[in-house]
Amino acid sequence: MGRHHARVLSGLEGVDLVGVVDPMGDKFGAAQGAPILDTVEELIALGVDYAVVACPTHLHEQVGLALAEAGVCALIEKPVAETVDGARRLVEAFESRSLVAGVGHIERCNPALRSLRTRLEAGELGDVYQVVTRRQGPFPHRIADVGVVKDLATHDIDLTGWVTGREYVSIAAHTVSKSGRVHEDMVSAVGRLDDGTMVNHLVNWLSPLKERFTSVTGERGCFIADTLTADLTFHSNSAVTTEWEALQAFRGVSEGDMIRYAIPKREPLLVEHELFRDAVLGKDADICTLRQGMRTVQVAAAVLESATQNRSVSLQVEDLATHGS
């Protein structure tokens, strides 16, 4: 992921890419002419204003704490840390120094989900009943230190809380490991948000089909977001009176119009960096804060706890502002 960050940063208006830390060297040729450094301390010595942390998850805490201690703002890739305690230490380190810090939950910058969130906030769906996500595809060989819950399901956990503005209060999950690795490679989870909304997540590394699907069903219909193509469609509840007697007895919903929205499709990673740059400059920017990232790690930990103990796990409701701007 680091090479993609370097590509965007090297062309981002108002930002200079001054150094890249990678003890393995620039094997992808991604540094865009910036010097390759061996340690975070060397980067700090350059006097950077902020850094992007895109190393293996188990190193996020160590690198993040070093940056905070030096007074450097940081955008940390998701998940923010390997453990809840590690995430909490990062939150305290940056907040205590009044430093801007964020988490790279890039789905928040996907055009389809940004449009979906705006429409939910405007009340276009009415009461929300259910959020369903499917995120599946082949195993990515770049991932070695975490399982599918922390690497992929954290996307769905975060985007669900973000688009609805609600908090998880319970989760029940099952996991399997079929690829011979230590970590799980498939998870199925059912949860509930604090307003009663039902949540379903299916995430795996075992499918030859790559899918990134989010649906939100509510009083007036269903939004479907495909975050691979950044398409958003709306299936409305029918307002047409039916003359078919067999269907008149059903008092639920019926199929209505389908709308596919035309929305601007900017690169999510570029949008993420523009927002974080603006936040560092003191402007109002909707970034994923470390505290929000910590909440996602808490829910992911509950998913793994549920799967291990074969029971539903309750979650303490946090301040709802944790999923706000």
Short mmCIF file of C-alpha atoms in Angstrom, two decimals:
data_model
loop_
_atom_site.label_atom_id
_atom_site.label_comp_id
_atom_site.label_asym_id
_atom_site.label_seq_id
_atom_site.Cartn_x
_atom_site.Cartn_y
_atom_site.Cartn_z
CA MET A 1 0.00 0.00 0.00
CA GLY A 2 2.93 2.30 0.69
CA ARG A 3 3.76 2.68 -2.98
CA HIS A 4 0.25 3.93 -3.72
CA HIS A 5 0.51 6.47 -0.92
CA ALA A 6 3.85 7.65 -2.35
CA ARG A 7 2.33 8.03 -5.82
CA VAL A 8 -0.50 10.22 -4.56
CA LEU A 9 1.64 12.26 -2.16
CA SER A 10 4.22 13.02 -4.84
CA GLY A 11 1.57 14.86 -6.87
CA LEU A 12 -0.61 16.26 -4.09
CA GLU A 13 -0.98 20.02 -4.19
CA GLY A 14 0.52 21.73 -1.15
CA VAL A 15 2.52 18.68 -0.08
CA ASP A 16 6.15 17.69 -0.68
CA LEU A 17 7.17 14.03 -0.43
CA VAL A 18 10.56 14.36 1.28
CA GLY A 19 11.41 10.83 2.35
CA VAL A 20 10.35 7.19 2.42
CA VAL A 21 11.29 4.71 5.16
CA ASP A 22 11.73 1.12 4.02
CA PRO A 23 14.52 -1.12 5.37
CA MET A 24 13.98 -3.40 2.34
CA GLY A 25 14.70 -0.58 -0.10
CA ASP A 26 12.49 0.74 -2.91
CA LYS A 27 11.82 -2.59 -4.64
CA PHE A 28 8.76 -1.18 -6.45
CA GLY A 29 10.46 2.03 -7.56
CA ALA A 30 7.73 4.00 -5.81
CA ALA A 31 9.68 6.70 -3.99
CA GLN A 32 9.23 9.19 -6.84
CA GLY A 33 12.77 10.47 -6.36
CA ALA A 34 12.52 10.92 -2.60
CA PRO A 35 15.40 9.50 -0.49
CA ILE A 36 14.97 5.98 0.91
CA LEU A 37 15.63 5.87 4.64
CA ASP A 38 16.22 2.96 7.01
CA THR A 39 14.48 4.24 10.16
CA VAL A 40 11.60 6.42 11.31
CA GLU A 41 14.11 8.49 13.29
CA GLU A 42 15.82 9.50 10.05
CA LEU A 43 12.49 10.65 8.65
CA ILE A 44 11.72 12.65 11.78
CA ALA A 45 15.13 14.31 11.51
CA LEU A 46 14.08 15.75 8.14
CA GLY A 47 11.55 17.92 9.99
CA VAL A 48 8.41 16.46 8.42
CA ASP A 49 4.99 17.89 9.28
CA TYR A 50 3.22 14.55 8.93
CA ALA A 51 3.89 10.97 7.95
CA VAL A 52 1.89 8.09 6.51
CA VAL A 53 2.25 4.80 8.38
CA ALA A 54 1.83 1.97 5.86
CA CYS A 55 3.86 -0.82 7.44
CA PRO A 56 2.64 -4.24 8.73
CA THR A 57 -0.15 -3.90 11.30
CA HIS A 58 1.92 -5.16 14.24
CA LEU A 59 4.31 -2.21 13.74
CA HIS A 60 1.65 0.53 13.65
CA GLU A 61 1.82 1.18 17.38
CA GLN A 62 5.61 1.33 17.56
CA VAL A 63 5.94 3.69 14.59
CA GLY A 64 2.94 5.80 15.58
CA LEU A 65 4.20 6.35 19.11
CA ALA A 66 7.61 7.43 17.79
CA LEU A 67 5.96 10.01 15.53
CA ALA A 68 3.70 11.30 18.31
CA GLU A 69 6.61 11.69 20.71
CA ALA A 70 8.42 13.76 18.04
CA GLY A 71 5.35 15.96 17.48
CA VAL A 72 4.65 14.65 13.98
CA CYS A 73 1.07 14.22 12.74
CA ALA A 74 0.24 10.83 11.24
CA LEU A 75 -2.13 9.07 8.88
CA ILE A 76 -2.03 5.41 9.95
CA GLU A 77 -3.25 2.65 7.66
CA LYS A 78 -6.12 0.51 8.90
CA PRO A 79 -6.50 -1.18 11.27
CA VAL A 80 -5.00 1.51 13.46
CA ALA A 81 -3.35 -1.12 15.68
CA GLU A 82 -3.19 -4.87 16.19
CA THR A 83 -4.91 -4.71 19.61
CA VAL A 84 -7.44 -2.52 21.39
CA ASP A 85 -4.85 -1.58 24.01
CA GLY A 86 -2.40 -0.61 21.29
CA ALA A 87 -5.03 1.55 19.61
CA ARG A 88 -5.82 3.21 22.93
CA ARG A 89 -2.16 4.04 23.51
CA LEU A 90 -1.99 5.68 20.09
CA VAL A 91 -5.14 7.71 20.79
CA GLU A 92 -3.70 8.96 24.08
CA ALA A 93 -0.29 9.75 22.55
CA PHE A 94 -1.64 11.93 19.77
CA GLU A 95 -4.56 13.50 21.65
CA SER A 96 -2.40 14.46 24.63
CA ARG A 97 -0.14 16.41 22.28
CA SER A 98 -3.04 17.92 20.27
CA LEU A 99 -1.66 16.35 17.08
CA VAL A 100 -3.80 15.60 14.03
CA ALA A 101 -3.95 11.86 13.41
CA GLY A 102 -6.19 9.71 11.27
CA VAL A 103 -6.77 6.16 10.07
CA GLY A 104 -6.77 5.09 6.43
CA HIS A 105 -10.26 3.61 6.28
CA ILE A 106 -10.38 4.36 2.58
CA GLU A 107 -13.94 3.15 1.99
CA ARG A 108 -15.08 6.41 3.58
CA CYS A 109 -13.67 8.09 0.47
CA ASN A 110 -15.35 5.79 -2.05
CA PRO A 111 -17.72 7.89 -4.21
CA ALA A 112 -20.60 5.40 -3.91
CA LEU A 113 -20.43 5.28 -0.11
CA ARG A 114 -20.00 9.05 0.24
CA SER A 115 -23.14 9.55 -1.85
CA LEU A 116 -24.96 6.86 0.14
CA ARG A 117 -24.08 8.49 3.44
CA THR A 118 -25.28 11.89 2.24
CA ARG A 119 -28.59 10.40 1.12
CA LEU A 120 -29.09 8.57 4.42
CA GLU A 121 -28.37 11.77 6.35
CA ALA A 122 -30.98 13.54 4.20
CA GLY A 123 -33.56 10.92 5.20
CA GLU A 124 -34.09 9.58 1.68
CA LEU A 125 -34.45 5.99 2.96
CA GLY A 126 -36.56 6.75 6.02
CA ASP A 127 -35.98 4.34 8.91
CA VAL A 128 -32.99 2.05 8.30
CA TYR A 129 -33.65 -1.65 8.89
CA GLN A 130 -30.56 -3.53 7.77
CA VAL A 131 -26.99 -3.13 6.49
CA VAL A 132 -25.47 -6.05 4.56
CA THR A 133 -21.90 -6.24 3.28
CA ARG A 134 -20.05 -8.86 1.24
CA ARG A 135 -16.30 -8.51 0.78
CA GLN A 136 -14.71 -11.53 -0.77
CA GLY A 137 -11.94 -12.52 -3.15
CA PRO A 138 -8.68 -14.48 -3.48
CA PHE A 139 -6.05 -14.47 -0.75
CA PRO A 140 -3.68 -11.46 -1.01
CA HIS A 141 -0.14 -12.76 -0.48
CA ARG A 142 0.98 -9.38 0.87
CA ILE A 143 -0.91 -10.08 4.12
CA ALA A 144 1.01 -12.21 6.63
CA ASP A 145 0.44 -10.84 10.13
CA VAL A 146 -3.37 -10.70 10.52
CA GLY A 147 -6.45 -12.61 9.42
CA VAL A 148 -9.38 -11.61 7.30
CA VAL A 149 -11.22 -10.00 10.23
CA LYS A 150 -8.57 -7.37 10.95
CA ASP A 151 -7.49 -6.87 7.35
CA LEU A 152 -10.80 -6.86 5.46
CA ALA A 153 -13.75 -6.95 7.87
CA THR A 154 -12.51 -3.74 9.52
CA HIS A 155 -13.47 -1.99 6.26
CA ASP A 156 -17.07 -3.13 6.64
CA ILE A 157 -17.24 -2.46 10.37
CA ASP A 158 -16.04 1.09 9.89
CA LEU A 159 -18.15 1.92 6.85
CA THR A 160 -21.30 0.56 8.52
CA GLY A 161 -20.88 2.80 11.56
CA TRP A 162 -19.87 5.73 9.34
CA VAL A 163 -22.73 5.65 6.81
CA THR A 164 -25.39 5.09 9.49
CA GLY A 165 -23.89 7.25 12.24
CA ARG A 166 -24.65 4.47 14.73
CA GLU A 167 -22.70 2.20 17.10
CA TYR A 168 -22.46 -1.59 17.34
CA VAL A 169 -24.03 -3.00 20.50
CA SER A 170 -23.67 -6.74 19.82
CA ILE A 171 -21.99 -9.12 17.40
CA ALA A 172 -22.08 -12.88 16.79
CA ALA A 173 -19.65 -14.50 14.37
CA HIS A 174 -18.21 -17.72 12.98
CA THR A 175 -14.79 -18.08 11.36
CA VAL A 176 -12.96 -20.81 9.45
CA SER A 177 -9.39 -21.28 8.26
CA LYS A 178 -9.08 -23.35 5.10
CA SER A 179 -5.85 -22.07 3.55
CA GLY A 180 -3.44 -23.61 6.06
CA ARG A 181 -2.55 -20.29 7.69
CA VAL A 182 -2.63 -19.52 11.40
CA HIS A 183 -5.23 -16.80 10.97
CA GLU A 184 -8.85 -17.08 9.88
CA ASP A 185 -9.64 -16.60 6.19
CA MET A 186 -13.45 -16.46 6.32
CA VAL A 187 -15.92 -14.84 8.67
CA SER A 188 -19.68 -14.54 8.80
CA ALA A 189 -21.06 -12.08 11.36
CA VAL A 190 -24.45 -10.82 12.47
CA GLY A 191 -24.70 -7.70 14.58
CA ARG A 192 -27.02 -5.03 15.90
CA LEU A 193 -26.56 -1.26 16.03
CA ASP A 194 -27.75 0.96 18.85
CA ASP A 195 -30.94 1.97 16.99
CA GLY A 196 -31.91 -1.66 16.36
CA THR A 197 -30.55 -1.85 12.81
CA MET A 198 -29.52 -5.38 11.85
CA VAL A 199 -26.03 -5.87 10.37
CA ASN A 200 -24.67 -8.79 8.33
CA HIS A 201 -21.06 -9.16 7.16
CA LEU A 202 -19.64 -11.92 4.94
CA VAL A 203 -15.89 -11.59 4.38
CA ASN A 204 -13.40 -14.09 2.98
CA TRP A 205 -10.14 -14.75 1.14
CA LEU A 206 -11.45 -18.00 -0.34
CA SER A 207 -13.46 -16.83 -3.33
CA PRO A 208 -12.30 -16.59 -6.96
CA LEU A 209 -14.95 -13.87 -7.31
CA LYS A 210 -13.89 -10.43 -6.11
CA GLU A 211 -16.88 -8.67 -4.61
CA ARG A 212 -17.34 -5.44 -2.68
CA PHE A 213 -21.06 -5.13 -1.94
CA THR A 214 -22.94 -2.93 0.52
CA SER A 215 -26.72 -2.73 0.78
CA VAL A 216 -28.79 -0.61 3.13
CA THR A 217 -32.47 -1.53 3.38
CA GLY A 218 -35.03 0.77 4.93
CA GLU A 219 -38.54 2.12 4.99
CA ARG A 220 -38.53 3.48 1.42
CA GLY A 221 -36.40 0.92 -0.37
CA CYS A 222 -32.82 -0.29 -0.67
CA PHE A 223 -29.52 1.35 -1.62
CA ILE A 224 -26.87 -0.89 -3.18
CA ALA A 225 -23.26 0.28 -3.43
CA ASP A 226 -20.62 -1.53 -5.48
CA THR A 227 -17.35 -0.09 -4.23
CA LEU A 228 -15.30 -1.83 -6.93
CA THR A 229 -17.03 0.23 -9.63
CA ALA A 230 -18.17 3.07 -7.32
CA ASP A 231 -21.76 2.62 -8.50
CA LEU A 232 -24.78 3.42 -6.34
CA THR A 233 -28.30 2.27 -7.16
CA PHE A 234 -31.61 2.69 -5.39
CA HIS A 235 -34.47 0.18 -5.50
CA SER A 236 -37.63 1.89 -4.30
CA ASN A 237 -40.68 0.41 -2.67
CA SER A 238 -43.49 0.44 -5.20
CA ALA A 239 -46.19 3.09 -4.89
CA VAL A 240 -48.23 1.49 -7.69
CA THR A 241 -51.48 -0.17 -6.65
CA THR A 242 -51.59 -3.81 -7.71
CA GLU A 243 -54.69 -5.47 -9.12
CA TRP A 244 -53.31 -8.97 -8.60
CA GLU A 245 -55.37 -10.40 -5.78
CA ALA A 246 -52.69 -12.85 -4.61
CA LEU A 247 -50.23 -10.01 -4.07
CA GLN A 248 -52.71 -7.65 -2.44
CA ALA A 249 -52.77 -9.92 0.61
CA PHE A 250 -49.06 -9.29 1.23
CA ARG A 251 -48.65 -6.23 3.46
CA GLY A 252 -44.90 -5.78 3.05
CA VAL A 253 -43.16 -4.06 0.17
CA SER A 254 -43.11 -4.62 -3.57
CA GLU A 255 -40.71 -3.88 -6.38
CA GLY A 256 -40.66 -0.29 -7.59
CA ASP A 257 -38.37 1.89 -9.67
CA MET A 258 -34.62 1.36 -9.84
CA ILE A 259 -32.34 4.41 -10.11
CA ARG A 260 -28.62 4.27 -10.93
CA TYR A 261 -27.04 7.53 -9.81
CA ALA A 262 -24.50 9.42 -11.89
CA ILE A 263 -21.86 10.49 -9.36
CA PRO A 264 -18.34 11.93 -9.79
CA LYS A 265 -15.78 9.14 -9.43
CA ARG A 266 -12.56 10.54 -7.98
CA GLU A 267 -9.83 8.20 -6.73
CA PRO A 268 -10.58 7.37 -3.07
CA LEU A 269 -6.92 7.46 -2.02
CA LEU A 270 -6.52 10.96 -3.47
CA VAL A 271 -9.63 12.13 -1.62
CA GLU A 272 -8.31 10.58 1.61
CA HIS A 273 -5.02 12.45 1.28
CA GLU A 274 -6.71 15.74 0.41
CA LEU A 275 -8.85 15.47 3.54
CA PHE A 276 -5.90 14.63 5.77
CA ARG A 277 -3.77 17.42 4.31
CA ASP A 278 -6.58 19.87 5.02
CA ALA A 279 -6.95 18.54 8.57
CA VAL A 280 -3.22 19.10 9.20
CA LEU A 281 -3.62 22.64 7.86
CA GLY A 282 -6.36 23.25 10.45
CA LYS A 283 -9.26 23.15 8.01
CA ASP A 284 -12.56 21.38 8.65
CA ALA A 285 -12.08 17.90 7.14
CA ASP A 286 -14.04 14.68 7.62
CA ILE A 287 -11.20 12.26 8.43
CA CYS A 288 -11.38 8.98 10.32
CA THR A 289 -9.92 9.85 13.72
CA LEU A 290 -7.80 7.52 15.83
CA ARG A 291 -10.65 7.26 18.32
CA GLN A 292 -12.98 6.08 15.55
CA GLY A 293 -10.29 3.67 14.38
CA MET A 294 -9.98 2.31 17.91
CA ARG A 295 -13.72 1.64 18.00
CA THR A 296 -13.41 -0.42 14.83
CA VAL A 297 -10.61 -2.47 16.41
CA GLN A 298 -12.87 -3.02 19.45
CA VAL A 299 -15.65 -4.40 17.25
CA ALA A 300 -13.18 -6.58 15.31
CA ALA A 301 -11.88 -7.98 18.60
CA ALA A 302 -15.48 -8.77 19.59
CA VAL A 303 -15.96 -10.62 16.28
CA LEU A 304 -12.95 -12.83 17.02
CA GLU A 305 -14.05 -13.31 20.64
CA SER A 306 -17.50 -14.38 19.50
CA ALA A 307 -16.08 -16.88 17.01
CA THR A 308 -13.69 -18.32 19.58
CA GLN A 309 -16.21 -18.62 22.40
CA ASN A 310 -19.21 -19.46 20.21
CA ARG A 311 -21.45 -16.81 21.73
CA SER A 312 -22.82 -13.36 21.05
CA VAL A 313 -20.66 -10.54 22.43
CA SER A 314 -22.09 -7.27 23.75
CA LEU A 315 -20.31 -3.99 23.13
CA GLN A 316 -20.48 -0.90 25.28
CA VAL A 317 -22.02 1.99 23.37
CA GLU A 318 -19.47 4.74 22.80
CA ASP A 319 -20.10 8.44 22.30
CA LEU A 320 -21.94 8.65 18.96
CA ALA A 321 -19.60 11.48 17.97
CA THR A 322 -16.95 8.83 17.37
CA HIS A 323 -18.53 8.13 13.98
CA GLY A 324 -19.22 11.75 13.12
CA SER A 325 -17.08 14.29 11.34
#
